[in-house]
Coordinates of C-alpha atoms in Angstrom, one line a residue:
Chain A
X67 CA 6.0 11.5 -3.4
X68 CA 7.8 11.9 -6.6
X69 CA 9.2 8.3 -6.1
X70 CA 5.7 6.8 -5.3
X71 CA 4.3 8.2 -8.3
X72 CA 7.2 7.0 -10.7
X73 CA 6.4 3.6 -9.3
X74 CA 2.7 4.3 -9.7
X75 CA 3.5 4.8 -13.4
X76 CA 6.6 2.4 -14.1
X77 CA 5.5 -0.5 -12.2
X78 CA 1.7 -0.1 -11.3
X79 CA 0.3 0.8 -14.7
X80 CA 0.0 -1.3 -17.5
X81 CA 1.0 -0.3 -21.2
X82 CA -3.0 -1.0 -21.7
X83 CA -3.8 2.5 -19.2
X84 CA -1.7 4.5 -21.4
X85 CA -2.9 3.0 -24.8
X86 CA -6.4 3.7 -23.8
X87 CA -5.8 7.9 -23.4
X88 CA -6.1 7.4 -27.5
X89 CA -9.7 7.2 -26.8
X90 CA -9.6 10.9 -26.1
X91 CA -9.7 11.0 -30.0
X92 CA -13.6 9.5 -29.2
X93 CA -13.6 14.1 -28.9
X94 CA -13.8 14.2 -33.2
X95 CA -16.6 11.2 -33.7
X96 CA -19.8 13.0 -35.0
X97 CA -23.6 11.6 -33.9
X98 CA -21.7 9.5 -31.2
X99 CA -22.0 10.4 -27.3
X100 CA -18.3 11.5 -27.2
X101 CA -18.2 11.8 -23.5
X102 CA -17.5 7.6 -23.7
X103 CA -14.2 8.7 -24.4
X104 CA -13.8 10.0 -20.8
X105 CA -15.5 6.3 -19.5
X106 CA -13.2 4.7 -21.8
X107 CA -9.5 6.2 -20.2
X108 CA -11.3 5.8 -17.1
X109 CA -11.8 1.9 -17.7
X110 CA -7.4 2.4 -18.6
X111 CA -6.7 3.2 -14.8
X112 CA -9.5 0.6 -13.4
X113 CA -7.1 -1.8 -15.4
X114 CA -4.1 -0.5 -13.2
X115 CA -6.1 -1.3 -10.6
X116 CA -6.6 -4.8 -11.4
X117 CA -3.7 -5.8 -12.1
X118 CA -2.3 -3.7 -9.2
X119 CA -4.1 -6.2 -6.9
X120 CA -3.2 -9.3 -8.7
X121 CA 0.6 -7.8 -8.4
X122 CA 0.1 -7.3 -4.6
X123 CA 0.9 -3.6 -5.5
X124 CA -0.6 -2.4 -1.9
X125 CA 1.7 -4.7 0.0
X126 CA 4.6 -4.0 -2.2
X127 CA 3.9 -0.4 -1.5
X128 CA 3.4 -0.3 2.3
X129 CA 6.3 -2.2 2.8
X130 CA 8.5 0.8 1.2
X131 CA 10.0 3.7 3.3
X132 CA 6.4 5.7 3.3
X133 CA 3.2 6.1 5.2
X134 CA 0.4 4.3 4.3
X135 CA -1.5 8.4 4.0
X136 CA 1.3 8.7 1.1
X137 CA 0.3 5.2 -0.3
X138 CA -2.7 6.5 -0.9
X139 CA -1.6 10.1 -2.1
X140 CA 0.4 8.6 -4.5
X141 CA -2.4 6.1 -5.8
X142 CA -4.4 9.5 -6.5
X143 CA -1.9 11.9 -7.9
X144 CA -1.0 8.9 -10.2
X145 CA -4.6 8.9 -11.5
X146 CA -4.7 12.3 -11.4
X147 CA -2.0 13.0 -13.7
X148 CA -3.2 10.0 -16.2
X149 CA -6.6 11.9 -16.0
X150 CA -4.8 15.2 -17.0
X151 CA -3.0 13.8 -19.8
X152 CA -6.6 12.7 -20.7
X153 CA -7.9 15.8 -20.4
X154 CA -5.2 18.3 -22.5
X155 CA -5.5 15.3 -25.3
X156 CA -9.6 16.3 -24.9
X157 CA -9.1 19.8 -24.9
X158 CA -6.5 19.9 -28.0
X159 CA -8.8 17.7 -30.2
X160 CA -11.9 20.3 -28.3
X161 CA -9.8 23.1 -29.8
X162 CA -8.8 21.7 -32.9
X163 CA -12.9 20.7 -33.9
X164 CA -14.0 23.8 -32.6
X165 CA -11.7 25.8 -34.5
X166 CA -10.9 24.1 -38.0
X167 CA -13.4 21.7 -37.9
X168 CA -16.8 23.5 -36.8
X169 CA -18.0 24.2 -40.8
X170 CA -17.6 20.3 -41.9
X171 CA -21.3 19.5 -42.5
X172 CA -21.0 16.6 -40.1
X173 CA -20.6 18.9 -37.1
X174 CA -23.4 20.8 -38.1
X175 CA -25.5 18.6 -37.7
X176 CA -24.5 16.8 -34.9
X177 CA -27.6 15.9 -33.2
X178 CA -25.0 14.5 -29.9
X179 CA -23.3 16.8 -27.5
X180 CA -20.8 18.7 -29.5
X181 CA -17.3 19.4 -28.6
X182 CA -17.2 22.4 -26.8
X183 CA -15.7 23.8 -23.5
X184 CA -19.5 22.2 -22.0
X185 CA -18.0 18.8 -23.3
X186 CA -14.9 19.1 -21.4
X187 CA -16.3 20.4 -18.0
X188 CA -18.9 16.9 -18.2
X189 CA -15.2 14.9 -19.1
X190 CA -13.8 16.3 -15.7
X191 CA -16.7 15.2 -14.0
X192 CA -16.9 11.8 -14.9
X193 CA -13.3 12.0 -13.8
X194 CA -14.1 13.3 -10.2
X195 CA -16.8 10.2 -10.3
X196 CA -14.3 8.4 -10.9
X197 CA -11.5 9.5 -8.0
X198 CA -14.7 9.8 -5.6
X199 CA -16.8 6.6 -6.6
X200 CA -14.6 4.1 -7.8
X201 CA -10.9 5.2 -6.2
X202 CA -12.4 5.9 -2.8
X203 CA -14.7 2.8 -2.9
X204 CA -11.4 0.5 -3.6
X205 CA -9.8 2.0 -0.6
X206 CA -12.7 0.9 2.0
X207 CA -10.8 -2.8 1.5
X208 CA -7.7 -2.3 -0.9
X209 CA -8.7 -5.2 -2.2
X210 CA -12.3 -5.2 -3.8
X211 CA -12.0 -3.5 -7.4
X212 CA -15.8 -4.9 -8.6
X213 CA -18.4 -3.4 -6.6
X214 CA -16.7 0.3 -7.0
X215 CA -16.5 0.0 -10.7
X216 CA -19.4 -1.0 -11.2
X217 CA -21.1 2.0 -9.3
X218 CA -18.8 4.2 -11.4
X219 CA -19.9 2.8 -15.0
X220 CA -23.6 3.3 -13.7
X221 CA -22.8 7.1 -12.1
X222 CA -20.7 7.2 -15.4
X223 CA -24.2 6.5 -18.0
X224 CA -25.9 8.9 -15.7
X225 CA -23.6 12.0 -16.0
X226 CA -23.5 11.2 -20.2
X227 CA -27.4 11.0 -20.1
X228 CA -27.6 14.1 -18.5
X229 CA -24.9 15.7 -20.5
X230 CA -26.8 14.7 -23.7
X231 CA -30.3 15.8 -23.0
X232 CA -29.6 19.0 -21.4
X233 CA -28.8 20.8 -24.6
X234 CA -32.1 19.2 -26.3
X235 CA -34.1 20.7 -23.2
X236 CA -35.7 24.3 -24.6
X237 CA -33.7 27.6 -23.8
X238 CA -30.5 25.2 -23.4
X239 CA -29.4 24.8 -26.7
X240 CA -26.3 27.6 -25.7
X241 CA -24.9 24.3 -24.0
X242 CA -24.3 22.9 -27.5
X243 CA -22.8 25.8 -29.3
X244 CA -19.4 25.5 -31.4
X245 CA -18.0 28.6 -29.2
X246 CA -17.0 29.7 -25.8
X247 CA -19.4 32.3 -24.2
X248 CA -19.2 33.3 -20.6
X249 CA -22.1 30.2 -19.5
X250 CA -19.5 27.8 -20.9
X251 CA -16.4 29.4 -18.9
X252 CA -18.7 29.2 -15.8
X253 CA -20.1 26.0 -15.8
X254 CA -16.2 24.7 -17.0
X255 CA -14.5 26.7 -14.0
X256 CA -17.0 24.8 -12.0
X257 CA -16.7 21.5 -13.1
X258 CA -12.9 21.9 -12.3
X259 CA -13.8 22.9 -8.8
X260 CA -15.8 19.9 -8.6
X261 CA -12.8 17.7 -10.0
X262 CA -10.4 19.4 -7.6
X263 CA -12.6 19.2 -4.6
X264 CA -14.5 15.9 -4.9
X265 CA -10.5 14.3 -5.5
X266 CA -9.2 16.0 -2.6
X267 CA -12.1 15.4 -0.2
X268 CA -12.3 11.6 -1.5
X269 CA -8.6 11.3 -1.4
X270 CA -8.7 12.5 2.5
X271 CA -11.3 9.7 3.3
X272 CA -9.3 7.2 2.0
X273 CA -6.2 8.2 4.2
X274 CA -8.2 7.7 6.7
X275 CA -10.2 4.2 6.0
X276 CA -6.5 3.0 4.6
X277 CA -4.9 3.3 8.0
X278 CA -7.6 1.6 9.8
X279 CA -6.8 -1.3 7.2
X280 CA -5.3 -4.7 7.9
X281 CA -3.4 -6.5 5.2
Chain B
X206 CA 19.7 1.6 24.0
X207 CA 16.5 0.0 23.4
X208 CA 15.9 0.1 19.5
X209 CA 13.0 -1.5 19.5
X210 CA 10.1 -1.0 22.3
X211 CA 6.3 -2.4 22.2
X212 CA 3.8 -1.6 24.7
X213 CA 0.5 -3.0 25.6
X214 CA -0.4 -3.9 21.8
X215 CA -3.6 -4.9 21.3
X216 CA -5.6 -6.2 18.4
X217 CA -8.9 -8.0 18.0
X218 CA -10.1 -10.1 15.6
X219 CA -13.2 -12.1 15.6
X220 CA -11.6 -15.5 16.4
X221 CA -8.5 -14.3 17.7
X222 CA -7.0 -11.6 19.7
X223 CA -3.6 -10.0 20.5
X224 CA -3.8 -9.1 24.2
X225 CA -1.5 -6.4 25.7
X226 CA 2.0 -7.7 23.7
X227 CA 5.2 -6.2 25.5
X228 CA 8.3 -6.7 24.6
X229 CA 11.5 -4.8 23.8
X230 CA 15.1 -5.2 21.5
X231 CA 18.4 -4.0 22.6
X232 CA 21.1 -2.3 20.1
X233 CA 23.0 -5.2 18.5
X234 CA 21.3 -8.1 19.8
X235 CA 19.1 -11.1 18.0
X236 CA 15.9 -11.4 19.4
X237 CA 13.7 -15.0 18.5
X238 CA 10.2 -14.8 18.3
X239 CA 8.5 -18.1 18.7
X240 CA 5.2 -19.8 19.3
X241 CA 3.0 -22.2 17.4
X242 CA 0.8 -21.7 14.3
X243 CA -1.9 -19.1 14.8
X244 CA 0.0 -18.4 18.6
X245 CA 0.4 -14.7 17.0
X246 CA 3.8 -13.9 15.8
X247 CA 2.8 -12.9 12.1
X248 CA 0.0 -10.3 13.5
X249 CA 2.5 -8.6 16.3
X250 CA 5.2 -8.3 13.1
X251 CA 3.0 -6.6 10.7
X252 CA 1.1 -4.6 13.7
X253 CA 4.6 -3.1 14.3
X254 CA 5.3 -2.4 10.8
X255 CA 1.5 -0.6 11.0
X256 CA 0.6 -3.1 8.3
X257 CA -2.0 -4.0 10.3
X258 CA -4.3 -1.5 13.0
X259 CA -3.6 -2.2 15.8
X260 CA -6.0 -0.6 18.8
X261 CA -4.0 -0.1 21.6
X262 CA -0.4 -0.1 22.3
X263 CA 2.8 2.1 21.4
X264 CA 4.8 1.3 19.4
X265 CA 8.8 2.9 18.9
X266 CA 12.2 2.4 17.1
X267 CA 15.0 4.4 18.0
X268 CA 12.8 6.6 20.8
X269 CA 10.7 7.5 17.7
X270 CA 6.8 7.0 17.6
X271 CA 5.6 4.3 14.9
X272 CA 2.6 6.4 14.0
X273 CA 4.3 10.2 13.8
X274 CA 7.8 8.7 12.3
X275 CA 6.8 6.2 10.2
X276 CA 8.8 7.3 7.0
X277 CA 12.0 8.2 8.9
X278 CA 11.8 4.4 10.5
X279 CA 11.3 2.7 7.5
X280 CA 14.3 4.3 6.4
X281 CA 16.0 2.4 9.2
X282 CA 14.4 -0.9 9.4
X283 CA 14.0 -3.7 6.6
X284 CA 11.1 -6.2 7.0
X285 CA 10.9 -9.0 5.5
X286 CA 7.7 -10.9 5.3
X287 CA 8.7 -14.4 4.2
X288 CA 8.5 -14.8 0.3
X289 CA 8.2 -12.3 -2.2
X290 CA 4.1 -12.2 -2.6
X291 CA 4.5 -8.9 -5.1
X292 CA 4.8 -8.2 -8.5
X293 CA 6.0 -11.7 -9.5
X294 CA 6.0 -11.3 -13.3
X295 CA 8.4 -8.4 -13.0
X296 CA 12.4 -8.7 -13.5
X297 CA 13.8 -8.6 -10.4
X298 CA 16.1 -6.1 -11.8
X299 CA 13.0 -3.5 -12.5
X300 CA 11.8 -4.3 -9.0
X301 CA 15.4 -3.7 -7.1
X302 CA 15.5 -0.2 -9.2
X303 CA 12.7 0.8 -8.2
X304 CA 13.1 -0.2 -4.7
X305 CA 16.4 1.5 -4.7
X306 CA 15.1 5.1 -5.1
X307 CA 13.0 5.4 -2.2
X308 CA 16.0 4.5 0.1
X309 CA 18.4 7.0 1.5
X310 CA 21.2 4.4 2.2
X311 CA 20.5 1.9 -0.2
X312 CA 23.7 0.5 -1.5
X313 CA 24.1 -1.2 -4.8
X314 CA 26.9 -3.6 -4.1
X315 CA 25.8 -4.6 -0.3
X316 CA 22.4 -5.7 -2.4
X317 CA 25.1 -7.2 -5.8
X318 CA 26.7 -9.0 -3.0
X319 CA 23.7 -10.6 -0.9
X320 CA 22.1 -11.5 -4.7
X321 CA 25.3 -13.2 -5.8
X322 CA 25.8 -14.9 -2.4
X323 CA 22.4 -16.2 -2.7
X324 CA 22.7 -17.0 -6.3
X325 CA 20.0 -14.3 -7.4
X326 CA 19.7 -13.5 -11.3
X327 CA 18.1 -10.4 -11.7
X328 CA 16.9 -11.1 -15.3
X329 CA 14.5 -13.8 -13.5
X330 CA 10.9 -13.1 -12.2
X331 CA 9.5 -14.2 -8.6
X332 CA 7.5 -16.1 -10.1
X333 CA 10.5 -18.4 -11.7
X334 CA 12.2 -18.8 -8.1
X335 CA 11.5 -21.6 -5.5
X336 CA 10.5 -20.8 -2.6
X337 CA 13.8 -20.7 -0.8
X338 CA 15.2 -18.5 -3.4
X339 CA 11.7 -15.8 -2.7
X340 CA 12.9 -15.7 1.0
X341 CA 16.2 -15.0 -0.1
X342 CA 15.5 -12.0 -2.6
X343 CA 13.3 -11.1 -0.2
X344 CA 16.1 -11.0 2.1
X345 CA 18.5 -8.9 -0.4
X346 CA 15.5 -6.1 -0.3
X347 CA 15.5 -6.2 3.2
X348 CA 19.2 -6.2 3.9
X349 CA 20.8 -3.5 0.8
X350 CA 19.5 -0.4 2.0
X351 CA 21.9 -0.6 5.8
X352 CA 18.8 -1.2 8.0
X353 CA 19.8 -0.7 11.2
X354 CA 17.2 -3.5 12.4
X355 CA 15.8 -6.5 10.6
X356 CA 12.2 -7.4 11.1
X357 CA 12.0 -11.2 9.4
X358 CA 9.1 -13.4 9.3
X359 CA 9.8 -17.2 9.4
X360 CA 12.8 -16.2 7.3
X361 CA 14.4 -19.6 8.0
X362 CA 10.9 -21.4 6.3
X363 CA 11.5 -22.8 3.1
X364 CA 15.3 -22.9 3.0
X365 CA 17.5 -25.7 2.5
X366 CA 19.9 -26.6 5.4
X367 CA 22.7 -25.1 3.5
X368 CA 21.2 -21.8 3.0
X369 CA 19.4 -22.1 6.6
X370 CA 22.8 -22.0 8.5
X371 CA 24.1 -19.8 6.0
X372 CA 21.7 -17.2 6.9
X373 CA 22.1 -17.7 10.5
X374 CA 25.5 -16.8 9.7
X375 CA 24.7 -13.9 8.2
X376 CA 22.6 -12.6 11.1
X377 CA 25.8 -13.1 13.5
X378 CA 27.7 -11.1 10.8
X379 CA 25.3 -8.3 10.8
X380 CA 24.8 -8.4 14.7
X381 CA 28.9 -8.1 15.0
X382 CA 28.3 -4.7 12.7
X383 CA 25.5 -3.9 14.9
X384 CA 22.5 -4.3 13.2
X385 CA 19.4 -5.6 15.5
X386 CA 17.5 -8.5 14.5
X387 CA 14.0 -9.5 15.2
X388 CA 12.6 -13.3 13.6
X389 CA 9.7 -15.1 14.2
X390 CA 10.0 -18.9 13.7
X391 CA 9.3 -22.4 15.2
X392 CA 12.6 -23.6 14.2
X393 CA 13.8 -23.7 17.4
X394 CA 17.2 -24.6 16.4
X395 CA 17.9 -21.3 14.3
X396 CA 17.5 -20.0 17.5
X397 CA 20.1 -21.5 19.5
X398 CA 23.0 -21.1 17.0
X399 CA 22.1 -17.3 17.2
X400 CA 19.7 -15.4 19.2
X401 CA 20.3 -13.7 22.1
X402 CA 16.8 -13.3 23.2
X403 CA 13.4 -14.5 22.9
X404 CA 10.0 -13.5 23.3
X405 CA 7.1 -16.2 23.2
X406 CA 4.0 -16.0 22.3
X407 CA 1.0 -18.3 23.2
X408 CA -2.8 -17.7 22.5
X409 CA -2.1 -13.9 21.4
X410 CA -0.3 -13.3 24.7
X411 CA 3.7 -13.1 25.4
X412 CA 4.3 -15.8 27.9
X413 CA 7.9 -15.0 28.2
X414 CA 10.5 -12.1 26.9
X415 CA 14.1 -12.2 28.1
X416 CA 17.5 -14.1 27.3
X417 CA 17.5 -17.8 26.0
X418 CA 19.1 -18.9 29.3
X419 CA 16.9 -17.7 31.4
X420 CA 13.9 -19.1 29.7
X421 CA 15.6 -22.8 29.1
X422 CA 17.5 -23.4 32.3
X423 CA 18.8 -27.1 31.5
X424 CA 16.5 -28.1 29.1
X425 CA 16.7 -27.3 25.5
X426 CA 14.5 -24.3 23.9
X427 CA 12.6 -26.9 22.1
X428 CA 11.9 -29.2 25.3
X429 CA 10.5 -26.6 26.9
X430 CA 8.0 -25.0 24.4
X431 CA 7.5 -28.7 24.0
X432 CA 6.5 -29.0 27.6
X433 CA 4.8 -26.0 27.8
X434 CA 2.5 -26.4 24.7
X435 CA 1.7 -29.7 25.5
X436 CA 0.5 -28.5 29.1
X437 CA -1.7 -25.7 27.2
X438 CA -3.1 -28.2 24.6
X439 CA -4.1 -30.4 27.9
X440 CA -5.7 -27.7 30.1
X441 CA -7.5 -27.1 27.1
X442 CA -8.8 -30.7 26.5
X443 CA -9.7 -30.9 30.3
X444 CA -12.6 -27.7 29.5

């Protein structure tokens, strides 16, 4: 596995997939929907994707000394670990506006979803619609990157809609606040759960339409 | 030892179907498998390599089940489908690296040797190499990591006359060290100057597996899948 995923990231992914983990830095924008930041890195490893299949990447990868199950593992920890990268670089810039940056006027009145522990449990979910929507969609053919993505980007405006009105709704203006209180740590340890299980369970289906594949 | 053994493989397509394909390789020998366009040779190939699903059969190299070993065979068999179709923008020399590490045995001189024979810069891309020469790095992946048996498609297709009987050399070479080898073509010729075997395949079905002699008698291999072709296309014409 540890040799699929250095091909995953030396050969598979373009310079363009890592570049676009700066749009993490989308976190310190005030009056902006910050959560595009999340669509944005996103978009980064739907690029890998399309190149991937103009490289032939799935052919070039089955006909190495693995299973096609690990093809597929390896596709997902891969986008996992960009998505991770994603996430600490969102969580640094969470901590770092939370904590220095909370006072500066523009932050106070941010009318948009603030940064906040909130923020980053909505950035893991538009991950895991990401793994489960577009990621499990491109292994039904291995081939067809459109269709997926474009159920992702409109999954994608869904979760940020919701994740921007909920704090305007009455009684939920908690969501918004510049600190951690238990809600947020409960709603976050969720979202992981969500990010972990939706991955996992997505990544299993996969496995299983991938073998049933012909290339 | 049979290193190679394929039972009842079965595959359906819309338009075209693999019926119950049998055949098997011994240790050290070169086995020819021929048949028309579209007769079925590229399907069988990658349904053994489980590049494509195939829904009946079994499948095993070395006594070891296709679907529960597939790693550990892979370790011991290159395959070669005819050009390099992958990441032709990329140096070679990136794409040999990286190859390199998932192999147990894969030797960095056997594969300096093979890309010097063939005349192989590594600082080149796929996509700046004939034809011919895209068989033949395709042929260095396949052949540096010690496979034990060589699964080719058409390798001979594309290659100049030179390199064509150069590679049949190479097979002999490798069959005198050992190594199996298993090659589709309908160059019928490449198969007289080197296999030991063949197994033909007509309409998705293997009309014959065995040695060369028993399948030609006096003819040539040609004359016959001539013949018998021929016969096929006029029963056909008669419906």
């Amino acid at each position: 596995m540890k040799n699929l995923i250095y091909k995953e990231l030396r050969l598979a992914t373009p310079l363009l997939t890592f570049l676009f983990l700066a749009f993490s830095l989308m976190t310190f924008i005030p009056g902006y929907p910050i959560l595009c930041g999340a669509f944005f890195m996103s978009f980064g490893i739907f690029q890998a994707y399309q190149l991937g299949r103009e490289d032939n990447d799935i052919l070039y990868s089955v006909l190495l000394p693995v299973s096609k199950r690990d093809v597929v593992k390896g596709k997902y920890l891969s986008a996992v670990i960009l998505q991770l990268a994603g996430f600490a670089l969102c969580a640094l810039f969470t901590l770092i506006r939370m904590r220095f940056m909370a006072d500066a006027t523009v932050y106070e009145n941010n009318f948009m979803m603030n940064a906040n522990l909130i923020y980053l449990a909505f950035v893991l979910l538009i991950f895991a619609a990401f793994n489960h929507i577009f990621i499990g969609g491109f292994f039904k053919s291995a081939y067809a990157v459109g269709k997926p993505f474009v159920i992702f980007v409109v999954m994608n405006f869904l979760i940020i809609g919701i994740a921007e009105t909920l704090h305007h709704l009455p009684g939920m203006g908690w969501m918004n606040a510049q600190d951690f209180s238990l809600r947020h740590i409960i709603i976050f340890i969720g979202a992981v759960l969500v990010y972990s299980t939706l991955t996992t369970f997505s990544c299993i289906i996969s496995q299983n339409r991938f073998e049933k594949i012909d290339l | 030892m049979k290193i190679l053994k394929i039972d009842g493989l079965c595959k359906n397509y819309p338009s075209f179907r693999l019926q119950d394909v049998s055949f098997s390789i011994d240790s050290g020998t070169i086995m020819g498998f021929i048949g028309r366009n579209g007769a079925g040779k590229t399907t069988t190939l990658k349904a053994i390599m489980n590049m494509v699903h195939a829904e009946k059969g079994k499948i095993e190299f070395f006594g070891l089940d296709m679907k529960e070993h597939e790693h550990e065979i892979k370790q011991r068999v290159g395959y070669a489908g005819g050009i390099i179709d992958y990441y032709k923008k990329k140096k070679i020399s990136k794409l040999l690296e990286i190859t390199a590490r998932f192999y147990d045995n894969w030797d960095a001189d056997v594969c300096q040797r093979y890309m010097k024979l063939f005349s192989l810069d590594e600082n080149k891309t796929p996509s700046q190499l004939s034809e011919g020469m895209k068989v033949k790095l395709s042929l260095v992946m396949a052949l540096s990591h010690r496979a034990e048996l060589l699964i080719l498609d058409e390798p001979t297709s594309g290659l100049d006359p030179i390199s064509r009987d150069e590679l049949l050399e190479i097979f002999l070479y490798l069959k005198s060290k050992g190594v199996s080898i298993l090659f589709s073509t309908h160059i019928t010729s490449d198969l007289d100057k080197c296999a030991d075997d063949i197994s033909y395949i007509r309409g998705g079905r293997i009309i014959y597996t065995g040695s060369i002699a028993g399948f030609t008698g006096s003819e040539t291999l040609e004359e016959v899948m001539l013949r018998q072709e021929k016969e096929a296309f006029r029963e056909k014409l008669d419906i």
